CSV table of C-alpha atoms and ligand atoms in Angstrom, one decimal:
chain,number,residue,atom,x,y,z
A,269,MET,CA,0.0,0.0,0.0
A,270,GLY,CA,1.7,3.2,-1.2
A,271,SER,CA,1.4,6.9,0.1
A,272,ALA,CA,1.5,6.3,3.8
A,273,PHE,CA,3.3,8.3,6.5
A,274,ASN,CA,5.4,6.7,9.1
A,275,LEU,CA,4.2,7.4,12.6
A,276,GLY,CA,6.9,5.7,14.5
A,277,LYS,CA,7.5,2.2,16.3
A,278,VAL,CA,5.6,0.6,19.1
A,279,PHE,CA,6.7,-2.8,20.3
A,280,GLY,CA,9.2,-2.9,17.3
A,281,ILE,CA,6.2,-2.6,14.9
A,282,GLN,CA,6.2,0.2,12.4
A,283,PHE,CA,2.9,2.3,12.4
A,284,ARG,CA,1.8,4.0,9.2
A,285,LEU,CA,-1.0,6.2,8.3
A,286,HIS,CA,-2.4,6.0,4.7
A,287,TYR,CA,-3.7,9.2,3.2
A,288,THR,CA,-7.2,7.6,2.9
A,289,TRP,CA,-7.3,7.7,6.7
A,290,PHE,CA,-7.9,11.4,6.7
A,291,ILE,CA,-11.1,10.8,4.7
A,292,ILE,CA,-12.6,8.5,7.2
A,293,PHE,CA,-11.4,10.5,10.1
A,294,ILE,CA,-13.2,13.6,8.9
A,295,LEU,CA,-16.2,11.6,8.0
A,296,ILE,CA,-16.5,10.1,11.4
A,297,THR,CA,-15.7,13.4,13.2
A,298,THR,CA,-18.4,15.4,11.3
A,299,SER,CA,-20.9,12.6,11.6
A,300,LEU,CA,-20.4,12.7,15.5
A,301,SER,CA,-20.4,16.5,15.8
A,302,TRP,CA,-23.1,17.3,13.2
A,303,GLN,CA,-25.5,14.4,13.7
A,304,VAL,CA,-25.0,11.9,16.5
A,305,PHE,CA,-24.3,14.3,19.4
A,306,PRO,CA,-26.6,17.2,18.3
A,307,PHE,CA,-29.5,14.7,17.7
A,308,ASN,CA,-29.1,13.0,21.2
A,309,TYR,CA,-28.1,16.0,23.3
A,310,PRO,CA,-29.7,19.2,21.7
A,311,ASP,CA,-28.5,21.4,24.7
A,312,TRP,CA,-24.7,21.2,24.4
A,313,PRO,CA,-22.9,24.5,23.1
A,314,LEU,CA,-21.6,24.2,19.5
A,315,VAL,CA,-18.0,24.0,20.4
A,316,LEU,CA,-18.6,21.0,22.7
A,317,TYR,CA,-20.0,18.9,19.8
A,318,TRP,CA,-16.7,19.5,17.9
A,319,VAL,CA,-14.5,18.9,20.8
A,320,MET,CA,-16.2,15.7,21.8
A,321,GLY,CA,-16.5,14.7,18.1
A,322,ILE,CA,-12.7,15.0,17.6
A,323,ILE,CA,-11.8,13.3,21.0
A,324,THR,CA,-14.2,10.4,20.3
A,325,SER,CA,-13.1,9.9,16.8
A,326,LEU,CA,-9.4,9.8,17.9
A,327,LEU,CA,-10.3,7.3,20.7
A,328,PHE,CA,-12.0,5.2,18.0
A,329,PHE,CA,-8.9,5.1,16.0
A,330,ALA,CA,-6.9,4.2,19.2
A,331,SER,CA,-9.3,1.3,19.5
A,332,VAL,CA,-8.6,0.3,15.9
A,333,VAL,CA,-4.8,0.4,16.6
A,334,ALA,CA,-5.3,-1.7,19.9
A,335,HIS,CA,-7.3,-4.3,17.7
A,336,GLU,CA,-4.4,-4.5,15.2
A,337,LEU,CA,-1.9,-4.6,18.0
A,338,ALA,CA,-3.7,-7.5,19.5
A,339,HIS,CA,-3.4,-9.5,16.2
A,340,SER,CA,0.3,-8.5,15.9
A,341,LEU,CA,1.4,-9.3,19.5
A,342,VAL,CA,-0.4,-12.7,19.5
A,343,GLY,CA,0.9,-13.4,16.0
A,344,ARG,CA,4.5,-12.6,17.1
A,345,ALA,CA,4.1,-14.9,20.2
A,346,ASN,CA,3.1,-17.7,17.8
A,347,GLY,CA,6.0,-17.3,15.4
A,348,ILE,CA,4.4,-15.0,12.8
A,349,PRO,CA,6.4,-11.7,12.6
A,350,ILE,CA,4.6,-8.4,12.0
A,351,LYS,CA,6.4,-5.7,10.1
A,352,SER,CA,3.9,-2.8,10.1
A,353,ILE,CA,0.4,-1.7,10.9
A,354,THR,CA,-1.3,0.7,8.4
A,355,LEU,CA,-4.4,2.6,9.2
A,356,PHE,CA,-6.5,3.4,6.2
A,357,ILE,CA,-10.1,4.1,5.0
A,358,PHE,CA,-11.5,0.7,6.1
A,359,GLY,CA,-9.7,0.5,9.5
A,360,GLY,CA,-6.3,-1.2,10.0
A,361,VAL,CA,-4.2,-3.7,8.4
A,362,ALA,CA,-1.3,-5.6,9.9
A,363,GLN,CA,1.5,-6.6,7.4
A,364,MET,CA,3.0,-10.0,8.2
A,365,THR,CA,6.0,-11.2,6.5
A,366,ARG,CA,5.0,-14.8,6.5
A,367,GLU,CA,1.7,-16.9,6.9
A,368,ALA,CA,1.0,-19.1,9.8
A,369,THR,CA,2.3,-22.6,9.4
A,370,LYS,CA,0.0,-24.0,12.0
A,371,ALA,CA,-3.9,-23.9,12.1
A,372,SER,CA,-3.8,-23.1,15.9
A,373,ALA,CA,-1.5,-20.0,15.4
A,374,GLU,CA,-3.7,-18.7,12.8
A,375,LEU,CA,-6.8,-19.2,14.9
A,376,LYS,CA,-5.3,-17.4,17.9
A,377,MET,CA,-3.9,-14.5,15.9
A,378,ALA,CA,-7.2,-13.9,13.9
A,379,ALA,CA,-9.4,-14.1,17.1
A,380,ALA,CA,-7.2,-11.8,19.1
A,381,GLY,CA,-8.4,-8.8,17.3
A,382,PRO,CA,-12.2,-9.1,17.7
A,383,ALA,CA,-11.6,-10.2,21.2
A,384,CYS,CA,-9.7,-7.0,21.9
A,385,SER,CA,-12.5,-5.0,20.4
A,386,LEU,CA,-15.0,-6.7,22.5
A,387,ALA,CA,-13.0,-6.2,25.6
A,388,ILE,CA,-12.7,-2.5,24.9
A,389,GLY,CA,-16.5,-2.4,24.0
A,390,GLY,CA,-17.1,-3.9,27.5
A,391,LEU,CA,-14.9,-1.6,29.3
A,392,CYS,CA,-16.4,1.5,27.5
A,393,ALA,CA,-19.8,0.1,28.5
A,394,LEU,CA,-18.8,0.0,32.1
A,395,LEU,CA,-17.4,3.5,31.9
A,396,TRP,CA,-20.6,4.7,30.3
A,397,PHE,CA,-22.6,3.1,33.2
A,398,PHE,CA,-20.4,4.9,35.8
A,399,THR,CA,-20.4,8.3,34.3
A,400,GLN,CA,-24.0,8.3,33.2
A,401,GLY,CA,-26.0,11.1,34.8
A,402,MET,CA,-22.7,12.7,36.0
A,403,ILE,CA,-20.8,14.1,33.2
A,404,GLU,CA,-23.1,13.9,30.1
A,405,PRO,CA,-20.5,14.4,27.2
A,406,ILE,CA,-18.0,11.9,28.6
A,407,ALA,CA,-20.9,9.3,29.1
A,408,ALA,CA,-22.1,10.0,25.6
A,409,MET,CA,-18.5,9.4,24.3
A,410,PHE,CA,-18.2,6.0,26.1
A,411,GLN,CA,-21.6,5.0,25.0
A,412,TRP,CA,-20.7,5.5,21.3
A,413,LEU,CA,-17.3,3.9,21.8
A,414,ALA,CA,-19.0,0.8,23.5
A,415,TYR,CA,-21.3,0.5,20.5
A,416,VAL,CA,-18.8,1.0,17.7
A,417,ASN,CA,-16.2,-1.4,19.2
A,418,VAL,CA,-18.8,-4.2,19.5
A,419,LEU,CA,-19.8,-3.3,16.0
A,420,LEU,CA,-16.1,-3.6,14.9
A,421,ALA,CA,-15.8,-7.0,16.5
A,422,VAL,CA,-19.0,-8.2,14.9
A,423,PHE,CA,-18.1,-6.9,11.4
A,424,ASN,CA,-14.6,-8.4,11.6
A,425,LEU,CA,-16.1,-11.8,12.5
A,426,ILE,CA,-18.0,-12.1,9.2
A,427,PRO,CA,-16.5,-15.3,7.9
A,428,GLY,CA,-15.2,-13.9,4.6
A,429,PHE,CA,-11.4,-14.0,4.1
A,430,PRO,CA,-9.4,-11.9,4.5
A,431,LEU,CA,-11.5,-10.5,7.4
A,432,ASP,CA,-10.7,-11.9,10.8
A,433,GLY,CA,-13.8,-14.3,10.7
A,434,GLY,CA,-12.6,-15.6,7.4
A,435,ARG,CA,-9.2,-16.3,8.9
A,436,VAL,CA,-10.9,-18.1,11.9
A,437,PHE,CA,-13.0,-20.0,9.3
A,438,ARG,CA,-9.9,-21.1,7.3
A,439,SER,CA,-8.0,-22.2,10.3
A,440,LEU,CA,-10.9,-24.3,11.4
A,441,LEU,CA,-11.2,-25.9,7.9
A,442,TRP,CA,-7.5,-26.3,7.9
A,443,ARG,CA,-7.5,-28.0,11.3
A,444,PHE,CA,-10.3,-30.4,10.3
A,445,THR,CA,-9.2,-31.2,6.7
A,446,GLY,CA,-5.5,-30.8,7.1
A,447,ASN,CA,-5.5,-29.2,3.7
A,448,TYR,CA,-4.2,-25.6,3.7
A,449,LYS,CA,-4.7,-25.1,0.0
A,450,ARG,CA,-8.2,-26.2,-0.1
A,451,SER,CA,-9.1,-24.3,3.1
A,452,THR,CA,-7.7,-21.1,1.6
A,453,ARG,CA,-9.6,-21.6,-1.6
A,454,ILE,CA,-12.9,-22.1,0.1
A,455,ALA,CA,-12.4,-19.2,2.6
A,456,THR,CA,-11.4,-16.7,-0.2
A,457,GLN,CA,-14.4,-17.8,-2.3
A,458,VAL,CA,-16.7,-17.2,0.7
A,459,GLY,CA,-14.9,-13.9,1.1
A,460,ARG,CA,-15.8,-12.9,-2.5
A,461,GLY,CA,-19.3,-14.0,-2.0
A,462,VAL,CA,-19.6,-11.8,1.1
A,463,GLY,CA,-18.2,-9.0,-1.0
A,464,TYR,CA,-20.8,-9.4,-3.7
A,465,LEU,CA,-23.6,-9.6,-1.1
A,466,PHE,CA,-22.4,-6.3,0.5
A,467,ILE,CA,-22.5,-4.7,-3.1
A,468,LEU,CA,-26.0,-6.0,-3.6
A,469,GLY,CA,-27.1,-4.9,-0.3
A,470,GLY,CA,-25.6,-1.4,-0.9
A,471,ILE,CA,-27.5,-1.1,-4.3
A,472,LEU,CA,-30.7,-2.3,-2.6
A,473,ILE,CA,-30.3,0.4,0.1
A,474,ILE,CA,-29.6,3.1,-2.5
A,475,PHE,CA,-32.7,2.3,-4.5
A,476,LEU,CA,-35.2,1.1,-1.8
A,477,ARG,CA,-34.0,3.2,1.2
A,478,PRO,CA,-35.2,0.7,3.9
A,479,PHE,CA,-35.3,1.6,7.6
A,480,GLY,CA,-34.8,5.3,6.7
A,481,LEU,CA,-31.2,4.5,5.5
A,482,GLY,CA,-29.8,7.1,3.1
A,483,TRP,CA,-28.1,6.7,-0.3
A,484,PHE,CA,-24.8,7.3,1.3
A,485,SER,CA,-25.0,4.3,3.6
A,486,GLY,CA,-25.9,2.1,0.5
A,487,LEU,CA,-22.8,3.6,-1.4
A,488,TRP,CA,-20.5,3.0,1.7
A,489,LEU,CA,-21.7,-0.7,2.0
A,490,ALA,CA,-21.2,-1.2,-1.8
A,491,PHE,CA,-17.8,0.4,-1.5
A,492,ILE,CA,-16.8,-2.0,1.4
A,493,GLY,CA,-18.2,-4.9,-0.6
A,494,TRP,CA,-16.0,-4.0,-3.6
A,495,PHE,CA,-13.0,-3.7,-1.3
A,496,LEU,CA,-13.7,-7.2,0.4
A,497,GLU,CA,-14.2,-8.9,-3.0
A,498,ASN,CA,-10.9,-7.4,-4.3
A,499,ALA,CA,-9.0,-8.3,-1.1
A,500,ALA,CA,-10.2,-11.8,-1.2
A,501,SER,CA,-9.2,-12.4,-4.8
A,502,ALA,CA,-5.8,-10.8,-4.0
A,503,SER,CA,-5.3,-13.2,-1.2
A,504,TYR,CA,-6.1,-16.2,-3.2
A,505,ARG,CA,-3.7,-15.1,-6.0
A,506,GLN,CA,-1.1,-14.6,-3.3
A,507,ALA,CA,-1.7,-18.0,-1.8
A,508,GLN,CA,-1.1,-19.5,-5.3
A,509,TRP,CA,2.2,-17.6,-5.7
A,510,ARG,CA,3.3,-18.8,-2.4
A,511,GLU,CA,2.6,-22.3,-3.4
A,512,THR,CA,4.5,-21.9,-6.7
A,513,LEU,CA,7.6,-20.4,-4.9
A,514,GLN,CA,7.5,-23.2,-2.4
A,515,GLY,CA,8.0,-25.7,-5.2
A,516,PHE,CA,11.2,-24.2,-6.4
A,517,THR,CA,14.7,-24.1,-4.9
A,518,VAL,CA,17.0,-21.2,-5.0
A,519,SER,CA,19.5,-23.1,-7.3
A,520,GLN,CA,16.7,-23.4,-9.8
A,521,ALA,CA,16.0,-19.6,-10.1
A,522,MET,CA,19.4,-18.0,-9.1
A,523,THR,CA,21.7,-16.2,-11.6
A,524,SER,CA,24.9,-18.1,-11.4
A,525,ASP,CA,27.3,-16.2,-13.6
A,526,CYS,CA,28.0,-13.0,-11.7
A,527,PRO,CA,31.4,-11.6,-12.9
A,528,VAL,CA,33.8,-10.0,-10.5
A,529,VAL,CA,34.5,-6.3,-10.7
A,530,PRO,CA,37.3,-4.4,-9.0
A,531,PRO,CA,36.2,-1.8,-6.3
A,532,SER,CA,37.9,0.9,-8.4
A,533,ALA,CA,35.6,0.6,-11.3
A,534,THR,CA,33.1,3.3,-12.0
A,535,VAL,CA,29.5,2.8,-12.9
A,536,ASN,CA,30.1,3.9,-16.4
A,537,GLN,CA,32.9,1.3,-16.9
A,538,LEU,CA,30.6,-1.3,-15.5
A,539,VAL,CA,27.7,-0.4,-17.9
A,540,ARG,CA,29.9,0.0,-21.0
A,541,GLU,CA,32.3,-2.9,-20.5
A,542,HIS,CA,30.0,-5.5,-18.8
A,543,ILE,CA,26.4,-4.9,-18.8
A,544,LEU,CA,26.1,-3.6,-22.5
A,545,ILE,CA,28.3,-6.3,-23.9
A,546,SER,CA,27.7,-9.3,-21.9
A,547,GLY,CA,24.1,-8.7,-20.7
A,548,HIS,CA,25.1,-9.7,-17.1
A,549,ARG,CA,22.7,-8.5,-14.5
A,550,CYS,CA,24.6,-9.1,-11.3
A,551,PHE,CA,28.1,-8.5,-10.3
A,552,MET,CA,30.4,-9.2,-7.3
A,553,VAL,CA,32.6,-6.4,-6.1
A,554,SER,CA,35.8,-7.9,-4.8
A,555,ASP,CA,39.4,-6.9,-4.2
A,556,GLU,CA,41.9,-9.7,-4.6
A,557,SER,CA,40.0,-12.4,-2.8
A,558,ARG,CA,37.7,-10.6,-0.4
A,559,LEU,CA,34.0,-10.2,-1.3
A,560,MET,CA,33.1,-6.6,-0.7
A,561,GLY,CA,29.6,-6.4,-1.8
A,562,ILE,CA,27.2,-7.2,-4.7
A,563,LEU,CA,25.6,-5.1,-7.4
A,564,THR,CA,22.5,-5.6,-9.5
A,565,LEU,CA,20.8,-3.4,-12.3
A,566,HIS,CA,18.5,-2.3,-9.3
A,567,ASN,CA,21.6,-0.5,-7.6
A,568,ILE,CA,22.6,1.1,-10.9
A,569,LYS,CA,19.3,2.5,-11.6
A,570,SER,CA,19.5,4.5,-8.4
A,571,VAL,CA,22.3,6.8,-9.8
A,572,PRO,CA,21.3,9.3,-12.6
A,573,GLN,CA,23.2,8.7,-15.8
A,574,PRO,CA,25.3,12.0,-15.8
A,575,LYS,CA,26.9,10.8,-12.5
A,576,TRP,CA,27.9,7.4,-13.8
A,577,ASP,CA,31.4,8.6,-14.6
A,578,MET,CA,32.0,10.0,-11.1
A,579,THR,CA,30.5,7.2,-9.1
A,580,GLN,CA,32.4,4.2,-8.0
A,581,VAL,CA,30.8,0.8,-7.8
A,582,THR,CA,31.7,0.6,-4.1
A,583,GLU,CA,29.4,3.7,-3.5
A,584,ILE,CA,26.2,1.9,-4.8
A,585,MET,CA,26.9,-1.8,-4.1
A,586,THR,CA,25.1,-3.6,-1.2
A,587,PRO,CA,28.0,-4.1,1.2
A,588,VAL,CA,28.7,-7.5,2.4
A,589,ASP,CA,27.8,-6.7,6.1
A,590,LYS,CA,24.3,-5.8,5.0
A,591,LEU,CA,23.8,-9.0,3.0
A,592,LYS,CA,21.9,-12.0,4.1
A,593,VAL,CA,22.8,-15.3,2.7
A,594,ALA,CA,20.7,-17.8,0.9
A,595,HIS,CA,21.4,-21.6,0.4
A,596,PRO,CA,21.1,-23.4,-2.9
A,597,ASN,CA,18.5,-25.9,-1.5
A,598,GLN,CA,16.4,-23.3,0.3
A,599,ASP,CA,12.9,-23.0,-1.1
A,600,MET,CA,12.1,-19.8,-2.9
A,601,LEU,CA,9.2,-18.8,-0.5
A,602,SER,CA,11.3,-18.7,2.6
A,603,VAL,CA,13.9,-16.5,0.5
A,604,LEU,CA,11.0,-14.1,-0.3
A,605,GLU,CA,10.0,-14.0,3.4
A,606,GLN,CA,13.7,-13.3,4.4
A,607,MET,CA,13.8,-10.5,1.9
A,608,ASP,CA,10.5,-9.0,3.2
A,609,GLU,CA,11.7,-9.2,6.8
A,610,ASN,CA,15.0,-7.5,6.1
A,611,ASP,CA,13.8,-5.1,3.4
A,612,ILE,CA,16.4,-6.4,0.9
A,613,ASN,CA,16.1,-7.2,-2.9
A,614,GLN,CA,18.9,-9.6,-3.3
A,615,MET,CA,20.9,-12.2,-1.5
A,616,PRO,CA,24.1,-14.0,-2.5
A,617,VAL,CA,23.9,-17.8,-2.7
A,618,VAL,CA,26.5,-19.5,-0.6
A,619,SER,CA,27.5,-23.1,-0.7
A,620,GLU,CA,30.4,-24.4,1.5
A,621,GLY,CA,31.6,-20.9,2.2
A,622,ARG,CA,31.7,-19.9,-1.5
A,623,VAL,CA,29.5,-17.5,-3.4
A,624,ILE,CA,27.9,-19.5,-6.2
A,625,GLY,CA,25.3,-17.1,-7.4
A,626,LEU,CA,22.8,-14.4,-6.7
A,627,ILE,CA,19.1,-14.5,-6.0
A,628,ALA,CA,17.2,-11.4,-6.5
A,629,ARG,CA,13.5,-10.3,-6.4
A,630,ASP,CA,13.6,-10.1,-10.2
A,631,ASN,CA,14.3,-13.8,-10.3
A,632,LEU,CA,11.3,-14.6,-8.3
A,633,LEU,CA,9.0,-12.3,-10.4
A,634,ARG,CA,10.5,-13.7,-13.6
A,635,LEU,CA,9.7,-17.2,-12.4
A,636,LEU,CA,6.1,-16.3,-11.5
A,637,HIS,CA,5.7,-14.4,-14.8
A,638,THR,CA,6.9,-17.3,-16.9
A,639,ARG,CA,4.6,-19.7,-15.0
A,640,SER,CA,1.6,-17.6,-15.5
A,641,GLN,CA,2.4,-17.1,-19.2
A,642,LEU,CA,2.6,-20.9,-19.6
A,643,GLY,CA,-0.6,-21.2,-17.6
A,644,ILE,CA,1.0,-23.7,-15.2
B,281,LIG,ZN1,-8.8,-7.7,12.8
């Protein structure tokens, strides 16, 4: 997901704010300050509607963060590392660098979010109960937060993958059938079905306006349905890729002829004397016998062409201390996961202490591309 601001790290997890978050923040704040609070409490001064609207809206997003954090911390405790949490228009999404390898781990991780939302909802209901009749704006805030957190838990428990309920559903299928692939296919198909139902429901609301619902609610529901359908399809494609990658080893996809270039070479020399003539795409920078780093076309593209003459290969290579090493018999999926976890695009392939090739993201993409072109 592009165009997101980094907010900082909590528990080693990067928090990000996608620009679409501002849309939903403004929407919720104005709906609270313009409709919900004025309708239920007509005597408040105008400024109080807005102050309480903003505070309540921010606390709601704090609840969404808590929900995602619950997934992430339970996931991490079960061996599923979480890299970042992004808040966007439909709530939050935790980016994991690998999928669960055990049904029980997936079940715990998926259930943690809705459980957290229910707990927050319960806590807010208690606080509402105790502030009721004392401080009206605070009580009103807790009442709304209690309602919306329960709603968040219930919505997420809808059994369409990739919603939490869909993950719970897949983990149960997986546990009982022992077949991860089939469980994923069924859960994502149900997810797409749920998406279509939402779209249909949205259209019906727009035209029939039942229960006094406005066209905007219908549009919103259809929009969520469209998003769910897309996310379910994307999850299924991703699962297929993962399976393909799992079936290949590093030695089957790596580039094995990486010429050695001296550290004194410039980018210009490298391009003219090696890349244009031999068509090699990877290089090892080495003085005498010591490997100093590796270079791919990716590194070269980071330097503007007029500077090629003044830039030495050592300035743009990935130095050896930043490199993670792959093994020839490792499966490609675990390599991709390692790249995602470490934010790297390439790894030297080492066998018995010797560099025998290079595996880059390009290799993985080319493999997937070839397979899809051949339809296998
Ligand atoms: Zn969740």
